[in-house]
Short mmCIF file of C-alpha atoms in Angstrom, two decimals:
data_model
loop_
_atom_site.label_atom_id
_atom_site.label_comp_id
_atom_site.label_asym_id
_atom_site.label_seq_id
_atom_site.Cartn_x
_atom_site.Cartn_y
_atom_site.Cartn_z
CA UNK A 9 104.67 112.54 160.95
CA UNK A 10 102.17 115.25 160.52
CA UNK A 11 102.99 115.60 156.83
CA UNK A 12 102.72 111.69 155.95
CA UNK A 13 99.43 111.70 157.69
CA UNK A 14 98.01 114.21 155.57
CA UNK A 15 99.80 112.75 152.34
CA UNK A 16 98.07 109.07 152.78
CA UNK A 17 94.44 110.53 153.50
CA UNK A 18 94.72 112.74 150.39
CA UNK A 19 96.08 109.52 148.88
CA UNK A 20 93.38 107.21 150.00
CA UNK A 21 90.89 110.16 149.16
CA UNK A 22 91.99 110.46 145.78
CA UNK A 23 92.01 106.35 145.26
CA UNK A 24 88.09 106.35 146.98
CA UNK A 25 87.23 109.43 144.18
CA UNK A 26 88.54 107.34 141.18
CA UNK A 27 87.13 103.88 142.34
CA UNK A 28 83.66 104.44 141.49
CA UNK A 29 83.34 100.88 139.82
CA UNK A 30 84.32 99.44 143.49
CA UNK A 31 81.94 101.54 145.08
CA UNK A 32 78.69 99.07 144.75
CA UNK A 33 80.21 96.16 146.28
CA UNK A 34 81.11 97.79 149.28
CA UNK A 35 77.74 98.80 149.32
CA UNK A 36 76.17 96.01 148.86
CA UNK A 37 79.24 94.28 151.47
CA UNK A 38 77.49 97.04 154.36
CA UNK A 39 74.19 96.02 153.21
CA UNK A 40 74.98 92.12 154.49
CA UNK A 41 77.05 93.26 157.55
CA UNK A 42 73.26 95.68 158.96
CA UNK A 43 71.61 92.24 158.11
CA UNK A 44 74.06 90.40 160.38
CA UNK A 45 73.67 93.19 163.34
CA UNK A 46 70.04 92.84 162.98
CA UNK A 47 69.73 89.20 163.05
CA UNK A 48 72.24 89.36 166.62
CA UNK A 49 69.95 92.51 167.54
CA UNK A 50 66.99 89.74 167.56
CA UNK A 51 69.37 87.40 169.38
CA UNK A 52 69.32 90.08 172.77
CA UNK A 53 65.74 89.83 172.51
CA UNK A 54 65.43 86.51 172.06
CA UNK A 55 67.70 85.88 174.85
CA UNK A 56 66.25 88.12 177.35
CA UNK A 57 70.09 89.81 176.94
CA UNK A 58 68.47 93.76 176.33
CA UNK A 59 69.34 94.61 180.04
CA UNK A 60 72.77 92.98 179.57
CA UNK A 61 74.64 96.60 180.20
CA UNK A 62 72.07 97.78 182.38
CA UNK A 63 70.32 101.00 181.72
CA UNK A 64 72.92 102.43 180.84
CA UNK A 65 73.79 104.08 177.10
CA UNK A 66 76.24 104.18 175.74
CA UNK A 67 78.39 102.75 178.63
CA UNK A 68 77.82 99.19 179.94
CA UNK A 69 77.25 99.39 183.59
CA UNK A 70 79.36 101.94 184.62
CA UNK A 71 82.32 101.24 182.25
CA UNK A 72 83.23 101.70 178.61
CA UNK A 73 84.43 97.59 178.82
CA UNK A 74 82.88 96.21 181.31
CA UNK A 75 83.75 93.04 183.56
CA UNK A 76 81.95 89.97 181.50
CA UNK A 77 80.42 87.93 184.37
CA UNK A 78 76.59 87.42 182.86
CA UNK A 79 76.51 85.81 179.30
CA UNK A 80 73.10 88.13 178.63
CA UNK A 81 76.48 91.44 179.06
CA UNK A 82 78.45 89.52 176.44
CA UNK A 83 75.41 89.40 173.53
CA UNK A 84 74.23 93.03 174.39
CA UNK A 85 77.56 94.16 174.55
CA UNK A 86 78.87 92.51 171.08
CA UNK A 87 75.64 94.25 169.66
CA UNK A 88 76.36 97.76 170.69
CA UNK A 89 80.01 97.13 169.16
CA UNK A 90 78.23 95.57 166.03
CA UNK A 91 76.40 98.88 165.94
CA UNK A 92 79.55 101.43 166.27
CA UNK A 93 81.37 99.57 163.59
CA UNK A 94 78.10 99.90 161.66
CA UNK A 95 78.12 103.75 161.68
CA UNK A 96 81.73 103.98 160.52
CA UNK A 97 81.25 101.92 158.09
CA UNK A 98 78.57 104.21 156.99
CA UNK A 99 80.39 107.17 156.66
CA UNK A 100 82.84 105.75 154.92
CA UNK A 101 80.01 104.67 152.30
CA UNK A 102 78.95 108.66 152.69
CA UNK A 103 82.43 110.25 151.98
CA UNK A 104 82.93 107.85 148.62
CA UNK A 105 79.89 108.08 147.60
CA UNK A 106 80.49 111.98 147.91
CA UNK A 107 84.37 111.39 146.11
CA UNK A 108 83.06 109.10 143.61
CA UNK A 109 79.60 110.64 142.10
CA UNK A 110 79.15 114.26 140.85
CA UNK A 111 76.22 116.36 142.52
CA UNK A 112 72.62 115.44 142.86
CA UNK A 113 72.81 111.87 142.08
CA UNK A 114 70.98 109.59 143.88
CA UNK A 115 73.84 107.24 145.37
CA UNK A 116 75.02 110.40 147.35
CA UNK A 117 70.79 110.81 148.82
CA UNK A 118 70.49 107.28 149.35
CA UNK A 119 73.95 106.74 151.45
CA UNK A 120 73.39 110.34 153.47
CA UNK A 121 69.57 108.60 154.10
CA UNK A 122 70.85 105.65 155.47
CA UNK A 123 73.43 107.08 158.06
CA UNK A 124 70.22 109.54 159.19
CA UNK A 125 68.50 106.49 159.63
CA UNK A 126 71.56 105.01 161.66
CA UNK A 127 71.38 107.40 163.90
CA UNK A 128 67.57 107.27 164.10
CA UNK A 129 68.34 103.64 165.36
CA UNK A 130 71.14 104.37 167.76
CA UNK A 131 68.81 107.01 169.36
CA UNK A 132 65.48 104.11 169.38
CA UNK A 133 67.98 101.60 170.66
CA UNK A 134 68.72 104.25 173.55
CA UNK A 135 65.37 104.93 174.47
CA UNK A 136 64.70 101.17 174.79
CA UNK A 137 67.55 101.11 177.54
CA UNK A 138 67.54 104.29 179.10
CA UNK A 139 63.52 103.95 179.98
CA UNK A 140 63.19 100.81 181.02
CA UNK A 141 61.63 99.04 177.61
CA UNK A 142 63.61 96.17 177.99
CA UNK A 143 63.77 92.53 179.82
CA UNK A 144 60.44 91.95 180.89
CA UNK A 145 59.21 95.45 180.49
CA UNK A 146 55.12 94.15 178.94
CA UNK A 147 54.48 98.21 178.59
CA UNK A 148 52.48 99.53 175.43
CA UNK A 149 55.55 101.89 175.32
CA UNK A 150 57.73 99.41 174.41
CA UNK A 151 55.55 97.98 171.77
CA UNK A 152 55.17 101.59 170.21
CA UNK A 153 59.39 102.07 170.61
CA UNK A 154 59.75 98.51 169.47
CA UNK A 155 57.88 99.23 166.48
CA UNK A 156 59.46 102.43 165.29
CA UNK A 157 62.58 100.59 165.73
CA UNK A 158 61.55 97.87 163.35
CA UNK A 159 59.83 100.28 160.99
CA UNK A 160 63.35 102.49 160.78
CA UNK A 161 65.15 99.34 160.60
CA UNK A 162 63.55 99.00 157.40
CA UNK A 163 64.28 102.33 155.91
CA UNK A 164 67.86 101.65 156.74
CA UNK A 165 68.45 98.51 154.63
CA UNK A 166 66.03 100.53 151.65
CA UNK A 167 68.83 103.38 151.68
CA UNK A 168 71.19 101.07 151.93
CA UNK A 169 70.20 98.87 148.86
CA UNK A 170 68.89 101.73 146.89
CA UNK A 171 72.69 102.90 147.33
CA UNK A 172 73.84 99.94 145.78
CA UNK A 173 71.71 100.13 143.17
CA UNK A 174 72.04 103.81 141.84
CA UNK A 175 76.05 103.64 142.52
CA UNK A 176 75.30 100.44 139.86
CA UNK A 177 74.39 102.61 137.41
CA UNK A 178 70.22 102.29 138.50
CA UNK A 179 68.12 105.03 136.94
CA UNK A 180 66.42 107.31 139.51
CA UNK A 181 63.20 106.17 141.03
CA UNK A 182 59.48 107.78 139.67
CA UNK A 183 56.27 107.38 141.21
CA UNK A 184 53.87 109.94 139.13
CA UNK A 185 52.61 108.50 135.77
CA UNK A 186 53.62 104.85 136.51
CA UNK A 187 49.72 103.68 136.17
CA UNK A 188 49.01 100.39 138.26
CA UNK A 189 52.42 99.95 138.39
CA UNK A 190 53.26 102.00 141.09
CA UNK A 191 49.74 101.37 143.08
CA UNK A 192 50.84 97.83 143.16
CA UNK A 193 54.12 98.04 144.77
CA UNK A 194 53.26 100.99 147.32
CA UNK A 195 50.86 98.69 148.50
CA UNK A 196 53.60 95.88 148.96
CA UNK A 197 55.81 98.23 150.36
CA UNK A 198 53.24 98.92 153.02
CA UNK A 199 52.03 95.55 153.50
CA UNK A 200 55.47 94.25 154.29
CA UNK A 201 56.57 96.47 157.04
CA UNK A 202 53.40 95.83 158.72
CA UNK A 203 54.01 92.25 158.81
CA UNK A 204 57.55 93.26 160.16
CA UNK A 205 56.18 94.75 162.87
CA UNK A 206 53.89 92.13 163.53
CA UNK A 207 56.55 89.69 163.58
CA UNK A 208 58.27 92.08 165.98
CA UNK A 209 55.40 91.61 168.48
CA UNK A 210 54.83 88.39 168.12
CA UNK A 211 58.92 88.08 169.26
CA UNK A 212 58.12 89.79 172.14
CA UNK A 213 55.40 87.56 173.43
CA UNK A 214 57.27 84.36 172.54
CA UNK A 215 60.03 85.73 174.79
CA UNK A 216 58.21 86.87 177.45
CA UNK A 217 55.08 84.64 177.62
CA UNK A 218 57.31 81.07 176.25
CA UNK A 219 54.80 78.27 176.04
CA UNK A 220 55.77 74.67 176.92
CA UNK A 221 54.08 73.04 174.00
CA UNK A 222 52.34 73.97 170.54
CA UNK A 223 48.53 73.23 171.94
CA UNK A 224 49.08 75.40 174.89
CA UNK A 225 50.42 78.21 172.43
CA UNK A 226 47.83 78.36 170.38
CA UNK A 227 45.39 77.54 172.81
CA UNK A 228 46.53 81.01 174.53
CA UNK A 229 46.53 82.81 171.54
CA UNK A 230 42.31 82.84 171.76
CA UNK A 231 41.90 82.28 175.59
CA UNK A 232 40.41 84.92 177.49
CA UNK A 233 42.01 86.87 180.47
CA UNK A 234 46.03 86.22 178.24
CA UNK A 235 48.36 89.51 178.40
CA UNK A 236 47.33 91.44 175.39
CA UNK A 237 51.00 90.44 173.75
CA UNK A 238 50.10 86.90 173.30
CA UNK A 239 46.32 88.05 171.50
CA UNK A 240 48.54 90.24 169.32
CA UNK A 241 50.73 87.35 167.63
CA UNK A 242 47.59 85.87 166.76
CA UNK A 243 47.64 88.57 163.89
CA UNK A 244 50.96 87.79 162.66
CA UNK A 245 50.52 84.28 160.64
CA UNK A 246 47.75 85.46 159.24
CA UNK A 247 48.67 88.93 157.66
CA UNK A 248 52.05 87.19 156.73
CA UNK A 249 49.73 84.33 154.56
CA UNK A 250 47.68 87.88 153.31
CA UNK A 251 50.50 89.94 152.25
CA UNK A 252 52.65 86.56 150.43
CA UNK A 253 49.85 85.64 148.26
CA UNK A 254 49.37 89.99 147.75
CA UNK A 255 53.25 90.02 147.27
CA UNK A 256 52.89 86.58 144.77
CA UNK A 257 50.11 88.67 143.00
CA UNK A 258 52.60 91.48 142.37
CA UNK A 259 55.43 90.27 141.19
CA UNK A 260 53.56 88.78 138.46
CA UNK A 261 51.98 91.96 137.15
CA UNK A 262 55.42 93.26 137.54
CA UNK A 263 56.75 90.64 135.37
CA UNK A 264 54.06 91.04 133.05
CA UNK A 265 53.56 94.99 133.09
CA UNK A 266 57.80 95.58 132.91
CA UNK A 267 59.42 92.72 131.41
CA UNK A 268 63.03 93.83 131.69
CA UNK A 269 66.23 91.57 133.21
CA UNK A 270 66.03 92.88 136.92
CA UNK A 271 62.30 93.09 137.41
CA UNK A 272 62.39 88.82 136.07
CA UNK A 273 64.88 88.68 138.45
CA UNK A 274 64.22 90.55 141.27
CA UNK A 275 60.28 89.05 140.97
CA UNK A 276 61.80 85.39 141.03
CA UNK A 277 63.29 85.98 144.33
CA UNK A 278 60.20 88.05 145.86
CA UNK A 279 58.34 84.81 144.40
CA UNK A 280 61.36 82.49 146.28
CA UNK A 281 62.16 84.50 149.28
CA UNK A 282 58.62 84.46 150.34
CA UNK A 283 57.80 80.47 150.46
CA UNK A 284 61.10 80.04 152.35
CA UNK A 285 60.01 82.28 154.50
CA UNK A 286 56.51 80.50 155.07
CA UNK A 287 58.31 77.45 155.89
CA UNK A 288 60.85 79.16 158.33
CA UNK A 289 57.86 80.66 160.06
CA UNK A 290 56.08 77.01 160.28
CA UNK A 291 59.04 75.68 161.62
CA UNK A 292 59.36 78.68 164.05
CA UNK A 293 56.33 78.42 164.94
CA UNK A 294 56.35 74.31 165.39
CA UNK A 295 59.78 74.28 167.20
CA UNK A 296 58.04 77.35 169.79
CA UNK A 297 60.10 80.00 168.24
CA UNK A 298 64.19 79.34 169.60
CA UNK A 299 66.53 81.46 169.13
CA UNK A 300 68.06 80.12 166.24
CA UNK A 301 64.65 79.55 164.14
CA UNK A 302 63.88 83.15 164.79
CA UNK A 303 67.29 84.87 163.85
CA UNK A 304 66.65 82.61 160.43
CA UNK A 305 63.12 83.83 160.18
CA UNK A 306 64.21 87.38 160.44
CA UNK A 307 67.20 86.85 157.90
CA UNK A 308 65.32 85.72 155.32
CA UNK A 309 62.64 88.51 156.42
CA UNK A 310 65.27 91.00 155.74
CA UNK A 311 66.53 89.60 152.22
CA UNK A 312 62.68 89.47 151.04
CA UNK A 313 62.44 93.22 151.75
CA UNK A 314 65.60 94.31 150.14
CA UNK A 315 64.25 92.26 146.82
CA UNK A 316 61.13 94.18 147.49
CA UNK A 317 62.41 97.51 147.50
CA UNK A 318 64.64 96.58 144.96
CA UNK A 319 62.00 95.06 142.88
CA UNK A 320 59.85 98.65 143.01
CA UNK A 321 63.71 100.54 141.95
CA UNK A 322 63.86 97.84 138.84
CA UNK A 323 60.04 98.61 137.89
CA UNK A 324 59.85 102.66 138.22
CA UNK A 325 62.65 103.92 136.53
CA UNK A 326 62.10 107.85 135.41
CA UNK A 327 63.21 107.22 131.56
CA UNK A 328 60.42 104.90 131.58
CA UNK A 329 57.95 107.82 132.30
CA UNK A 330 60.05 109.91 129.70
CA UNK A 331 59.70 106.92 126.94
CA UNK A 332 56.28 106.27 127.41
CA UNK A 333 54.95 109.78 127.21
CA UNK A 334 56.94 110.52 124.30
#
């Protein structure tokens, strides 16, 4: 039994290391499956569900399976599942990655970045329980863990897609000598997590502070004497309309500035991604943010920053550097 054990993981080791043509759609196939485990992650806070297990990590109550008797155990249960089958999947996309490409190249970095950063939201998702930061928890600590969460969120579905696209055959990413180029899209790639985070707060206060009606919603929003939550969604509309026009801006230059296949196409959907999600946040916003506008709004939220990030890979290849300076 021993023997046959060993013989089908060298087999299956030896089929991951000659697969490398395979190895970008399961990429990109662990890329959609974070999305999904985000999107439910936003359905246990949208649902009051984060205390579902208690405060306890990483049992539920005091079992590994607990007894299902509250609906809000069932959604914060199914996303701490969500998240373990996450993490395997991960190293999984680590050891091919390792099998399939030789050293130094940047598939190998961006898959070992993005199970670092799986980790780094395991242990945020921990704090959140084990302190307290959850249910109606209206503490500037949760904000701040809340926040770091969102923010390494982000980096996750980067590494993730940045895998994908150097296992593609993507050239490695510069940032020295690429002129306005690169000053345009660091400034996206700032902009956009900050309106992430935003978005993040503003969550919060729609779940904790829920208004009965769109007058008395935004009529809160600049009434003295509100919980600070509901004065900080205020910001988020506004620096969402700021950074899409920035973004719009960008993508243009980029189009102009590197006129290759992926930066037209990856610039189209930037251009795209970014009005649908302007309408999903007026509808969010109209309908007082339910559960299912918000899990939309954050979806498409999601896809617009993997076209981001994947916008800057397309635009800052190093042979362009190399070619230009020639």
């Amino acid at each position: 039994m021993k023997f046959q054990a060993q013989r089908f993981w060298r087999a299956l080791l030896s089929r991951l290391a000659a697969t490398r043509s395979h190895f970008p759609t399961y990429a990109w196939i662990v890329l959609g499956y974070n999305i999904l485990v985000i999107v439910w992650g936003q359905v246990v806070l949208a649902s009051g569900s984060g205390d579902g297990c208690g405060d306890r990590w990483p049992l539920c109550g005091d079992h590994l399976i607990p007894t299902f008797k509250r609906l809000a155990t069932v959604i914060e249960y199914l996303h701490r599942l969500s998240t373990g089958v996450d993490t395997l999947l991960l190293l999984i996309l680590v050891g091919w990655a390792f099998l399939a490409f030789p050293k130094r190249h940047p598939a190998r970095f961006g898959a070992l970045l993005a199970l670092l950063f799986t980790f780094f939201e395991a242990l945020l998702g921990a704090i959140l329980v084990l302190f307290g930061l959850v249910d109606k928890n209206t503490s500037v600590a949760r904000v701040i863990a809340m926040s770091a969460h969102q923010s390494n969120t982000l980096l996750l579905l980067a590494s993730i897609a940045l895998t994908a696209w150097w296992g593609a055959g993507g050239a490695r990413v510069q940032w020295r000598d690429q002129g306005i180029v690169a000053k345009l899209l660091l400034g996206l790639l700032i902009a956009v997590p900050i309106v992430a985070i935003s978005g993040a707060i503003a969550g919060l206060a729609d779940t904790l502070y829920p208004a009965h009606n769109l007058a008395q919603a935004i009529g809160d929003d600049f009434r003295s004497g509100k919980p600070y939550l509901i004065h900080l969604r205020t910001f988020h509309p506004f620096l969402a309309i700021i950074v899409m026009v920035f973004a719009c801006y960008v993508a243009s230059r980029i189009w102009q500035l590197r006129p290759t296949l992926h930066t037209k196409r990856y610039a189209q959907r930037v251009y795209l991604l970014f009005l649908i999600e302007l309408t999903a946040g007026i509808i969010n916003l109209s309908l007082l943010a339910p559960i299912w506008a918000r899990g939309l709004h954050l979806l498409i939220a999601d896809l617009l920053w993997v076209n981001v990030v994947l916008l800057a890979a397309a635009a800052l290849p190093k042979h362009y550097v190399a070619t230009r300076n020639a």
